[in-house]
C-alpha positions as YAML, in Angstrom:
chain: A
units: angstrom
residues:
- id: 1
  name: MET
  ca: [0.87, -14.77, 8.92]
- id: 2
  name: ILE
  ca: [1.32, -12.14, 6.20]
- id: 3
  name: SER
  ca: [1.46, -12.19, 2.41]
- id: 4
  name: PHE
  ca: [3.27, -9.13, 1.04]
- id: 5
  name: ILE
  ca: [2.08, -8.20, -2.46]
- id: 6
  name: VAL
  ca: [4.27, -5.82, -4.47]
- id: 7
  name: PRO
  ca: [3.16, -4.73, -7.98]
- id: 8
  name: ALA
  ca: [6.12, -3.32, -9.87]
- id: 9
  name: LEU
  ca: [7.69, -2.33, -13.15]
- id: 10
  name: SER
  ca: [11.08, -3.91, -13.81]
- id: 11
  name: ASP
  ca: [12.76, -0.49, -14.07]
- id: 12
  name: GLU
  ca: [11.36, 0.88, -10.77]
- id: 13
  name: PRO
  ca: [14.44, 2.49, -9.12]
- id: 14
  name: TYR
  ca: [13.28, 1.86, -5.53]
- id: 15
  name: LEU
  ca: [12.14, -1.77, -5.92]
- id: 16
  name: GLU
  ca: [15.32, -3.44, -4.68]
- id: 17
  name: LYS
  ca: [15.31, -1.40, -1.46]
- id: 18
  name: THR
  ca: [11.60, -2.03, -1.01]
- id: 19
  name: LEU
  ca: [12.06, -5.81, -1.19]
- id: 20
  name: LYS
  ca: [15.15, -5.81, 1.00]
- id: 21
  name: SER
  ca: [13.23, -3.94, 3.72]
- id: 22
  name: ILE
  ca: [10.54, -6.65, 3.69]
- id: 23
  name: VAL
  ca: [13.15, -9.43, 3.66]
- id: 24
  name: ARG
  ca: [14.90, -7.81, 6.62]
- id: 25
  name: GLU
  ca: [11.70, -7.81, 8.66]
- id: 26
  name: ILE
  ca: [10.90, -11.44, 7.81]
- id: 27
  name: GLU
  ca: [14.41, -12.60, 8.65]
- id: 28
  name: ASN
  ca: [14.34, -10.72, 11.97]
- id: 29
  name: PHE
  ca: [10.94, -12.06, 12.95]
- id: 30
  name: GLY
  ca: [11.25, -15.63, 11.66]
- id: 31
  name: ARG
  ca: [10.50, -16.67, 8.11]
- id: 32
  name: ASP
  ca: [7.87, -19.39, 8.69]
- id: 33
  name: GLY
  ca: [4.46, -18.49, 7.30]
- id: 34
  name: PHE
  ca: [5.45, -15.38, 5.35]
- id: 35
  name: GLU
  ca: [5.60, -14.79, 1.61]
- id: 36
  name: ILE
  ca: [6.51, -11.97, -0.75]
- id: 37
  name: LEU
  ca: [4.72, -11.96, -4.11]
- id: 38
  name: VAL
  ca: [6.33, -9.63, -6.64]
- id: 39
  name: MET
  ca: [3.91, -9.03, -9.51]
- id: 40
  name: LEU
  ca: [6.37, -7.82, -12.14]
- id: 41
  name: LYS
  ca: [5.72, -6.16, -15.47]
- id: 42
  name: GLY
  ca: [8.76, -6.27, -17.76]
- id: 43
  name: GLU
  ca: [12.01, -8.22, -17.80]
- id: 44
  name: LEU
  ca: [13.39, -9.85, -14.65]
- id: 45
  name: PRO
  ca: [16.28, -7.72, -13.25]
- id: 46
  name: SER
  ca: [19.39, -9.62, -12.14]
- id: 47
  name: TYR
  ca: [19.15, -8.44, -8.51]
- id: 48
  name: LEU
  ca: [15.56, -9.69, -8.33]
- id: 49
  name: LYS
  ca: [16.58, -13.09, -9.68]
- id: 50
  name: ARG
  ca: [19.26, -13.30, -6.98]
- id: 51
  name: LEU
  ca: [16.77, -12.39, -4.25]
- id: 52
  name: GLU
  ca: [14.35, -15.04, -5.47]
- id: 53
  name: GLU
  ca: [17.07, -17.69, -5.49]
- id: 54
  name: LYS
  ca: [18.26, -16.73, -1.99]
- id: 55
  name: HIS
  ca: [14.88, -16.47, -0.24]
- id: 56
  name: ASP
  ca: [12.38, -19.25, -0.85]
- id: 57
  name: TYR
  ca: [9.48, -17.16, 0.46]
- id: 58
  name: LEU
  ca: [10.01, -14.54, -2.28]
- id: 59
  name: LYS
  ca: [8.36, -15.39, -5.60]
- id: 60
  name: VAL
  ca: [8.29, -13.35, -8.80]
- id: 61
  name: TYR
  ca: [5.29, -13.61, -11.11]
- id: 62
  name: LEU
  ca: [5.34, -11.92, -14.51]
- id: 63
  name: THR
  ca: [2.21, -10.00, -15.39]
- id: 64
  name: GLU
  ca: [1.04, -7.97, -18.35]
- id: 65
  name: GLY
  ca: [-1.63, -6.20, -16.36]
- id: 66
  name: ASN
  ca: [-1.79, -2.76, -14.76]
- id: 67
  name: ARG
  ca: [-1.52, -2.00, -11.01]
- id: 68
  name: SER
  ca: [-5.03, -3.16, -10.20]
- id: 69
  name: GLN
  ca: [-4.70, -6.38, -12.17]
- id: 70
  name: ALA
  ca: [-1.31, -7.10, -10.61]
- id: 71
  name: ARG
  ca: [-2.74, -6.65, -7.13]
- id: 72
  name: ASN
  ca: [-5.72, -8.86, -7.97]
- id: 73
  name: GLU
  ca: [-3.45, -11.60, -9.28]
- id: 74
  name: GLY
  ca: [-1.29, -11.38, -6.16]
- id: 75
  name: ALA
  ca: [-4.32, -11.62, -3.87]
- id: 76
  name: LYS
  ca: [-5.47, -14.79, -5.66]
- id: 77
  name: LEU
  ca: [-2.06, -16.39, -5.22]
- id: 78
  name: ALA
  ca: [-1.64, -15.32, -1.58]
- id: 79
  name: LYS
  ca: [-1.86, -18.09, 1.01]
- id: 80
  name: ASN
  ca: [-2.23, -16.02, 4.17]
- id: 81
  name: HIS
  ca: [-5.08, -14.38, 6.05]
- id: 82
  name: ILE
  ca: [-3.40, -10.96, 6.14]
- id: 83
  name: LEU
  ca: [-2.56, -9.24, 2.84]
- id: 84
  name: THR
  ca: [-0.13, -6.33, 2.90]
- id: 85
  name: PHE
  ca: [-0.06, -4.36, -0.35]
- id: 86
  name: VAL
  ca: [3.23, -2.46, -0.67]
- id: 87
  name: ASP
  ca: [4.03, -0.06, -3.51]
- id: 88
  name: ALA
  ca: [7.33, -0.65, -5.27]
- id: 89
  name: ASP
  ca: [8.68, 2.68, -3.98]
- id: 90
  name: THR
  ca: [7.90, 2.09, -0.30]
- id: 91
  name: GLU
  ca: [10.19, 0.66, 2.40]
- id: 92
  name: ILE
  ca: [8.75, -0.78, 5.60]
- id: 93
  name: GLY
  ca: [10.30, 0.09, 8.95]
- id: 94
  name: GLU
  ca: [11.40, -1.92, 11.96]
- id: 95
  name: ASN
  ca: [8.86, -3.98, 13.94]
- id: 96
  name: PHE
  ca: [6.41, -3.81, 11.05]
- id: 97
  name: ILE
  ca: [5.52, -7.50, 11.28]
- id: 98
  name: GLN
  ca: [5.25, -7.66, 15.05]
- id: 99
  name: LYS
  ca: [2.99, -4.59, 15.24]
- id: 100
  name: THR
  ca: [0.83, -5.73, 12.33]
- id: 101
  name: LEU
  ca: [0.22, -9.18, 13.81]
- id: 102
  name: GLU
  ca: [-0.66, -7.60, 17.15]
- id: 103
  name: ASP
  ca: [-3.04, -5.13, 15.51]
- id: 104
  name: PHE
  ca: [-4.95, -7.80, 13.61]
- id: 105
  name: LYS
  ca: [-6.01, -9.40, 16.88]
- id: 106
  name: LYS
  ca: [-8.36, -6.43, 17.28]
- id: 107
  name: PHE
  ca: [-8.57, -4.60, 13.95]
- id: 108
  name: ALA
  ca: [-9.66, -5.39, 10.40]
- id: 109
  name: TRP
  ca: [-7.18, -3.16, 8.56]
- id: 110
  name: VAL
  ca: [-4.04, -1.15, 9.31]
- id: 111
  name: ASN
  ca: [-2.52, 2.00, 7.82]
- id: 112
  name: TYR
  ca: [0.95, 3.16, 8.83]
- id: 113
  name: SER
  ca: [2.81, 6.33, 9.75]
- id: 114
  name: ALA
  ca: [4.61, 7.62, 6.65]
- id: 115
  name: ARG
  ca: [7.87, 9.43, 6.04]
- id: 116
  name: PRO
  ca: [9.32, 10.47, 2.67]
- id: 117
  name: LEU
  ca: [12.08, 8.40, 1.11]
- id: 118
  name: GLU
  ca: [13.50, 11.63, -0.31]
- id: 119
  name: GLN
  ca: [14.67, 12.81, 3.10]
- id: 120
  name: ASN
  ca: [16.95, 15.48, 1.63]
- id: 121
  name: LYS
  ca: [13.89, 17.45, 0.49]
- id: 122
  name: ARG
  ca: [12.83, 18.99, 3.78]
- id: 123
  name: ARG
  ca: [9.40, 20.24, 2.83]
- id: 124
  name: LEU
  ca: [8.26, 16.71, 2.01]
- id: 125
  name: TYR
  ca: [8.71, 15.85, 5.70]
- id: 126
  name: TYR
  ca: [6.07, 18.42, 6.63]
- id: 127
  name: TYR
  ca: [3.73, 17.14, 3.93]
- id: 128
  name: SER
  ca: [3.99, 13.66, 5.43]
- id: 129
  name: LYS
  ca: [3.32, 15.02, 8.92]
- id: 130
  name: LEU
  ca: [0.15, 16.68, 7.66]
- id: 131
  name: MET
  ca: [-0.94, 13.48, 5.90]
- id: 132
  name: ASN
  ca: [-0.30, 11.44, 9.04]
- id: 133
  name: PHE
  ca: [-2.33, 13.83, 11.20]
- id: 134
  name: PHE
  ca: [-5.42, 13.44, 9.05]
- id: 135
  name: GLN
  ca: [-4.95, 9.66, 8.91]
- id: 136
  name: TRP
  ca: [-4.81, 9.57, 12.70]
- id: 137
  name: LEU
  ca: [-7.82, 11.86, 13.07]
- id: 138
  name: PHE
  ca: [-10.08, 10.04, 10.62]
- id: 139
  name: SER
  ca: [-9.04, 6.56, 11.77]
- id: 140
  name: ASN
  ca: [-9.91, 7.35, 15.39]
- id: 141
  name: ALA
  ca: [-13.27, 8.68, 14.22]
- id: 142
  name: ASN
  ca: [-13.81, 5.35, 12.44]
- id: 143
  name: PHE
  ca: [-14.23, 7.28, 9.22]
- id: 144
  name: TYR
  ca: [-11.05, 6.41, 7.37]
- id: 145
  name: ARG
  ca: [-10.28, 3.24, 5.44]
- id: 146
  name: PRO
  ca: [-7.29, 1.34, 4.02]
- id: 147
  name: TYR
  ca: [-5.44, 3.25, 1.31]
- id: 148
  name: GLY
  ca: [-2.56, 3.39, -1.09]
- id: 149
  name: PHE
  ca: [1.13, 2.91, -0.73]
- id: 150
  name: CYS
  ca: [1.15, 0.47, 2.22]
- id: 151
  name: MET
  ca: [-1.92, -1.11, 3.78]
- id: 152
  name: SER
  ca: [-2.73, -4.39, 5.50]
- id: 153
  name: VAL
  ca: [-6.16, -5.96, 5.08]
- id: 154
  name: ARG
  ca: [-7.95, -9.27, 5.56]
- id: 155
  name: LYS
  ca: [-8.16, -11.61, 2.59]
- id: 156
  name: ASP
  ca: [-11.60, -12.92, 3.56]
- id: 157
  name: ILE
  ca: [-13.05, -9.40, 3.53]
- id: 158
  name: CYS
  ca: [-11.42, -8.70, 0.15]
- id: 159
  name: GLU
  ca: [-13.23, -11.74, -1.23]
- id: 160
  name: LYS
  ca: [-16.56, -10.55, 0.16]
- id: 161
  name: ILE
  ca: [-16.39, -7.04, -1.32]
- id: 162
  name: LYS
  ca: [-15.24, -7.97, -4.84]
- id: 163
  name: LEU
  ca: [-17.02, -6.39, -7.79]
- id: 164
  name: GLY
  ca: [-17.34, -9.26, -10.20]
- id: 165
  name: ASP
  ca: [-13.93, -10.90, -10.07]
- id: 166
  name: GLU
  ca: [-12.03, -7.74, -9.16]
- id: 167
  name: ILE
  ca: [-10.82, -6.58, -5.76]
- id: 168
  name: PHE
  ca: [-9.19, -3.51, -7.33]
- id: 169
  name: LEU
  ca: [-10.93, -2.15, -10.43]
- id: 170
  name: SER
  ca: [-8.65, -2.40, -13.46]
- id: 171
  name: LYS
  ca: [-10.24, 0.61, -15.15]
- id: 172
  name: LEU
  ca: [-9.12, 2.83, -12.25]
- id: 173
  name: ALA
  ca: [-5.47, 1.71, -12.09]
- id: 174
  name: GLY
  ca: [-3.39, 4.81, -11.35]
- id: 175
  name: TYR
  ca: [-6.48, 6.99, -10.95]
- id: 176
  name: GLY
  ca: [-7.49, 6.07, -7.41]
- id: 177
  name: GLU
  ca: [-8.08, 2.33, -7.49]
- id: 178
  name: ASP
  ca: [-6.85, 2.05, -3.91]
- id: 179
  name: SER
  ca: [-9.28, 4.73, -2.68]
- id: 180
  name: GLU
  ca: [-12.21, 3.04, -4.42]
- id: 181
  name: PHE
  ca: [-11.22, -0.30, -2.92]
- id: 182
  name: GLY
  ca: [-10.78, 1.36, 0.47]
- id: 183
  name: LYS
  ca: [-14.27, 2.84, 0.37]
- id: 184
  name: ARG
  ca: [-15.85, -0.57, -0.22]
- id: 185
  name: TYR
  ca: [-13.66, -2.17, 2.41]
- id: 186
  name: GLY
  ca: [-14.35, 0.56, 4.98]
- id: 187
  name: LYS
  ca: [-18.10, 0.44, 4.32]
- id: 188
  name: PHE
  ca: [-18.11, -3.33, 4.91]
- id: 189
  name: CYS
  ca: [-16.17, -2.90, 8.16]
- id: 190
  name: ARG
  ca: [-18.46, -0.18, 9.49]
- id: 191
  name: ARG
  ca: [-21.54, -2.18, 8.61]
- id: 192
  name: ASN
  ca: [-20.13, -5.16, 10.50]
- id: 193
  name: ARG
  ca: [-18.78, -3.07, 13.39]
- id: 194
  name: LEU
  ca: [-15.15, -3.78, 12.54]
- id: 195
  name: ARG
  ca: [-12.57, -1.09, 13.16]
- id: 196
  name: GLY
  ca: [-9.28, -0.25, 11.51]
- id: 197
  name: LYS
  ca: [-6.15, 1.30, 12.95]
- id: 198
  name: TYR
  ca: [-3.66, 3.99, 12.11]
- id: 199
  name: GLU
  ca: [-0.41, 2.42, 13.37]
- id: 200
  name: SER
  ca: [1.79, 5.21, 14.72]
- id: 201
  name: GLY
  ca: [4.34, 2.78, 16.17]
- id: 202
  name: VAL
  ca: [5.64, 1.71, 12.76]
- id: 203
  name: ARG
  ca: [6.98, 3.94, 10.04]
- id: 204
  name: VAL
  ca: [7.03, 3.26, 6.34]
- id: 205
  name: TYR
  ca: [9.13, 5.32, 3.97]
- id: 206
  name: THR
  ca: [7.49, 6.06, 0.66]
- id: 207
  name: SER
  ca: [8.53, 8.10, -2.35]
- id: 208
  name: MET
  ca: [6.83, 11.48, -2.42]
- id: 209
  name: ARG
  ca: [8.24, 12.43, -5.81]
- id: 210
  name: GLU
  ca: [4.76, 13.36, -7.04]
- id: 211
  name: TRP
  ca: [4.53, 15.97, -4.28]
- id: 212
  name: TYR
  ca: [7.97, 17.27, -5.25]
- id: 213
  name: ASN
  ca: [7.52, 17.18, -9.03]
- id: 214
  name: HIS
  ca: [3.97, 18.53, -9.22]
- id: 215
  name: GLY
  ca: [3.83, 20.79, -6.18]
- id: 216
  name: PHE
  ca: [1.74, 20.73, -3.05]
- id: 217
  name: TRP
  ca: [-1.52, 22.18, -4.39]
- id: 218
  name: GLU
  ca: [-1.66, 20.11, -7.58]
- id: 219
  name: THR
  ca: [-0.90, 16.91, -5.67]
- id: 220
  name: ALA
  ca: [-3.43, 17.82, -2.97]
- id: 221
  name: ARG
  ca: [-6.06, 18.44, -5.67]
- id: 222
  name: ARG
  ca: [-5.35, 15.02, -7.13]
- id: 223
  name: ILE
  ca: [-5.62, 13.33, -3.73]
- id: 224
  name: VAL
  ca: [-8.97, 15.00, -3.01]
- id: 225
  name: LEU
  ca: [-10.35, 13.88, -6.36]
- id: 226
  name: ASN
  ca: [-9.03, 10.34, -5.87]
- id: 227
  name: VAL
  ca: [-10.27, 10.00, -2.30]
- id: 228
  name: LEU
  ca: [-13.68, 11.66, -2.64]
- id: 229
  name: PHE
  ca: [-14.89, 11.52, -6.21]
- id: 230
  name: VAL
  ca: [-13.24, 8.54, -7.94]
- id: 231
  name: PRO
  ca: [-14.86, 6.12, -5.44]
- id: 232
  name: LEU
  ca: [-18.19, 7.87, -5.98]
- id: 233
  name: PHE
  ca: [-18.22, 7.92, -9.79]
- id: 234
  name: LYS
  ca: [-15.95, 4.87, -10.37]
- id: 235
  name: LYS
  ca: [-14.26, 6.45, -13.38]
- id: 236
  name: PRO
  ca: [-10.94, 8.21, -14.05]
- id: 237
  name: LEU
  ca: [-11.10, 11.95, -13.42]
- id: 238
  name: ILE
  ca: [-7.49, 13.12, -13.70]
- id: 239
  name: GLU
  ca: [-4.18, 12.43, -15.40]
- id: 240
  name: ASN
  ca: [-2.50, 9.11, -14.60]
- id: 241
  name: TRP
  ca: [0.98, 9.89, -13.24]
- id: 242
  name: ARG
  ca: [2.01, 6.22, -13.12]
- id: 243
  name: LYS
  ca: [2.97, 3.76, -15.87]
- id: 244
  name: ILE
  ca: [1.44, 0.73, -14.15]
...
């Protein structure tokens, strides 16, 4: 089944909704074999304590590490073959589990169709449409790779592509650690004739506040640097907009 890994700061405003969206999907599908691992930095919020007490498949682990280290710790603890890394400001949509399990019968990783959480800001909708188009195009060309805010991958492949003891490089946390990981993962898949999928049948809703706060061109510049050059040079190239 699936292990959901969610690195988070305790004061993340979207975290409760993120976790409830995952819980909803597990409860609708059937809870056996699933787990949610919340890798939390900071004090335990009261709502998160209640969720942990109510759902035995949701576990909170306190961490002092950054995003990469939190993800690495979660991957070590995960019991399942499929790892789904979900950012703390991303909600998963309906039929996420069913579609993901179906996809992994044929594919080695899955990315998902995105929509902005900030639905009142209309222009963000068009940004997400543009992002989805390129994901679809590159995935069908077998060029793209797993990325960022919500991706599902195989644990056994993660173990094979580690650099030292790290799946995600701690020195790149917030600077494109997911793109660097994705490049290694995608290279392994292409070399072994494994394909990934852009899943258009499931939507995930992710915060696009960086697009809104920093503008289209500045955010696009950052994405290009993260996707193309951070994986190449394996060092931070731009400002870190995140705290974890």
